[in-house]
Amino acid sequence: MDGLRACVHCGICLPQCPTYRVLGEEMDSPRGRVYLMRAAAEGRLGLTEGMARHLDLCLGCRACETACPSGVPFGQLLEATRGQLERRGVVAPQRASRLLEFILGVFPHPRRLGPMLHVLRLYQRSGMQALVRRLGLLAPFPRLRAMETLLPPLPAPAALPPERVAARGPRHRARAGVLLGCAQRFFYPDVNHDTVRLLAAAGYEVVVPRTQGCCGALHLHAGRLDEFRTMARRLVRAFDDVDLVVVNAAGCGSAMKEYGHWLPDENARRFAARVRDVSEVLVGAELPLRPLRETVTYHEPCHLAHGQRVRAEPRDLLREIPGLVLIDLPDADLCCGSAGVYNLLEPEMADELGRRKSARIRETGARIVTAGNPGCLMQIRQHCRAEGLSVEVVHPVTLLARALEER
Ligand code: SF4
Ligand code: SF4
């Protein structure tokens, strides 16, 4: 309640809010949403479907938190209120509840997601995908179409990185555990392999625990706090013998850094204090890098910029690559529309934000766009392709690995 009362209605957050920028509606702004949440908490307003709808449309990007001079903890308030709506069964009619159930039932479970992606890989490689797109067969099903168009070309199933890799180089820094991530391990397995290789080259002993599961971020954002806590406790146990837990997916890292808030026990607090984004660990690590003559622009994932307040490190890391020219992206920290699985659940708003992001990328003239979150990579890639913009969309770790000189 203190967090809700901290809002002084100044409106400074409004221009930073993507949904307010698109819709121009007070109730789809941070100030309006705080008003609704406070009115419900004080019993002046019931938990209604209308309120649920305004909260559904929120991306949870937390740009408002960064902007707010009063320190309103918007992300935690949003997730707690979504938890209440969830417990009371209040669902806006526009919400694709069955799709959300399907996503939560499959995406955080590698043993279910893997076989499903195997079928989709066959769909892509058999020519079926090209046919479906040419004939526009999914046009009557906007959410299914959103899922289908987002799907990047699926790589062949890849082995996991080794369970243990010795530190290399003259300096042994610490033991680092690497999170594989549910999306990252299937959609961008090279990013995990490159993360391990770079950490070892920087002097870290690397551990990739096989007992690790999902971090629970999707459940947290959906207000499924009990399931989130179960997943979080399991992850804490999997990484109990490392000095650092290194994450290359911003959404996962943001949730993991907040375990201490949601699981008030000493183990969770200690775990959260050891979580680092990969850019925080590798910046200044004096990796042996050869020149990479590329023009690159950097999109800030919301859960890195606003959720973790990690802003300088990814850019500084890219600037360590000799020959690389980093071009500023206007509105770099404005959400691209991905926001976990938001782009599957709210394709219209997500498409509008994706279009705006690709227009800003076009202005830079860069050949490569980089972002440290698999959801952003998929969303930006899809929208750049749809707008006919020929850019490569990769994780910063990929660029660093390309420049790494093996010692
Ligand atoms: S989290 Fe993002 S979308 Fe939601 S109110 Fe804040 S700025 Fe707007
Ligand atoms: S900036 Fe903070 S205090 Fe001002 S309206 Fe937004 S949430 Fe409220």
XYZ file of C-alpha atoms and ligand atoms in Angstrom, residues 13-21 27-34 37 54-55 57-65 74-75 78 82 302 306 334-335 342 353, ligand 1:
47
model
C 5.892 8.847 -16.265
C 3.233 9.348 -18.944
C 5.460 10.149 -21.956
C 7.639 7.120 -21.111
C 4.708 4.692 -21.173
C 4.348 2.813 -24.487
C 0.625 2.103 -24.090
C -0.102 5.743 -23.226
C 1.918 6.855 -26.237
C -6.330 4.595 -17.643
C -3.734 3.032 -19.954
C -0.990 5.158 -18.404
C 1.058 4.354 -15.272
C -0.710 7.097 -13.298
C -4.129 5.762 -14.301
C -3.154 2.189 -13.464
C -1.771 3.226 -10.069
C -4.799 -0.355 -8.123
C -6.265 -1.911 -18.312
C -3.732 -4.048 -16.439
C -2.705 -4.002 -21.717
C 0.236 -2.943 -19.544
C 3.471 -4.427 -20.901
C 5.087 -4.576 -17.476
C 8.035 -2.803 -19.121
C 8.650 -0.664 -16.017
C 9.726 2.406 -18.008
C 7.441 4.267 -15.585
C 9.542 3.073 -12.651
C 5.216 -0.214 -10.347
C 6.375 -3.687 -11.392
C 1.346 -4.723 -10.939
C -2.490 -9.396 -11.093
C 12.977 -3.280 -20.708
C 14.217 -0.683 -16.197
C 10.981 2.103 -25.491
C 9.477 -1.395 -25.368
C 2.627 -10.066 -24.414
C 5.228 -1.041 -30.957
S 4.960 -0.902 -17.050
Fe 5.260 0.033 -19.087
S 3.277 -0.216 -20.128
Fe 2.913 -0.565 -17.940
S 2.315 1.438 -17.114
Fe 4.539 1.298 -16.832
S 5.433 2.244 -18.660
Fe 3.249 1.817 -19.122
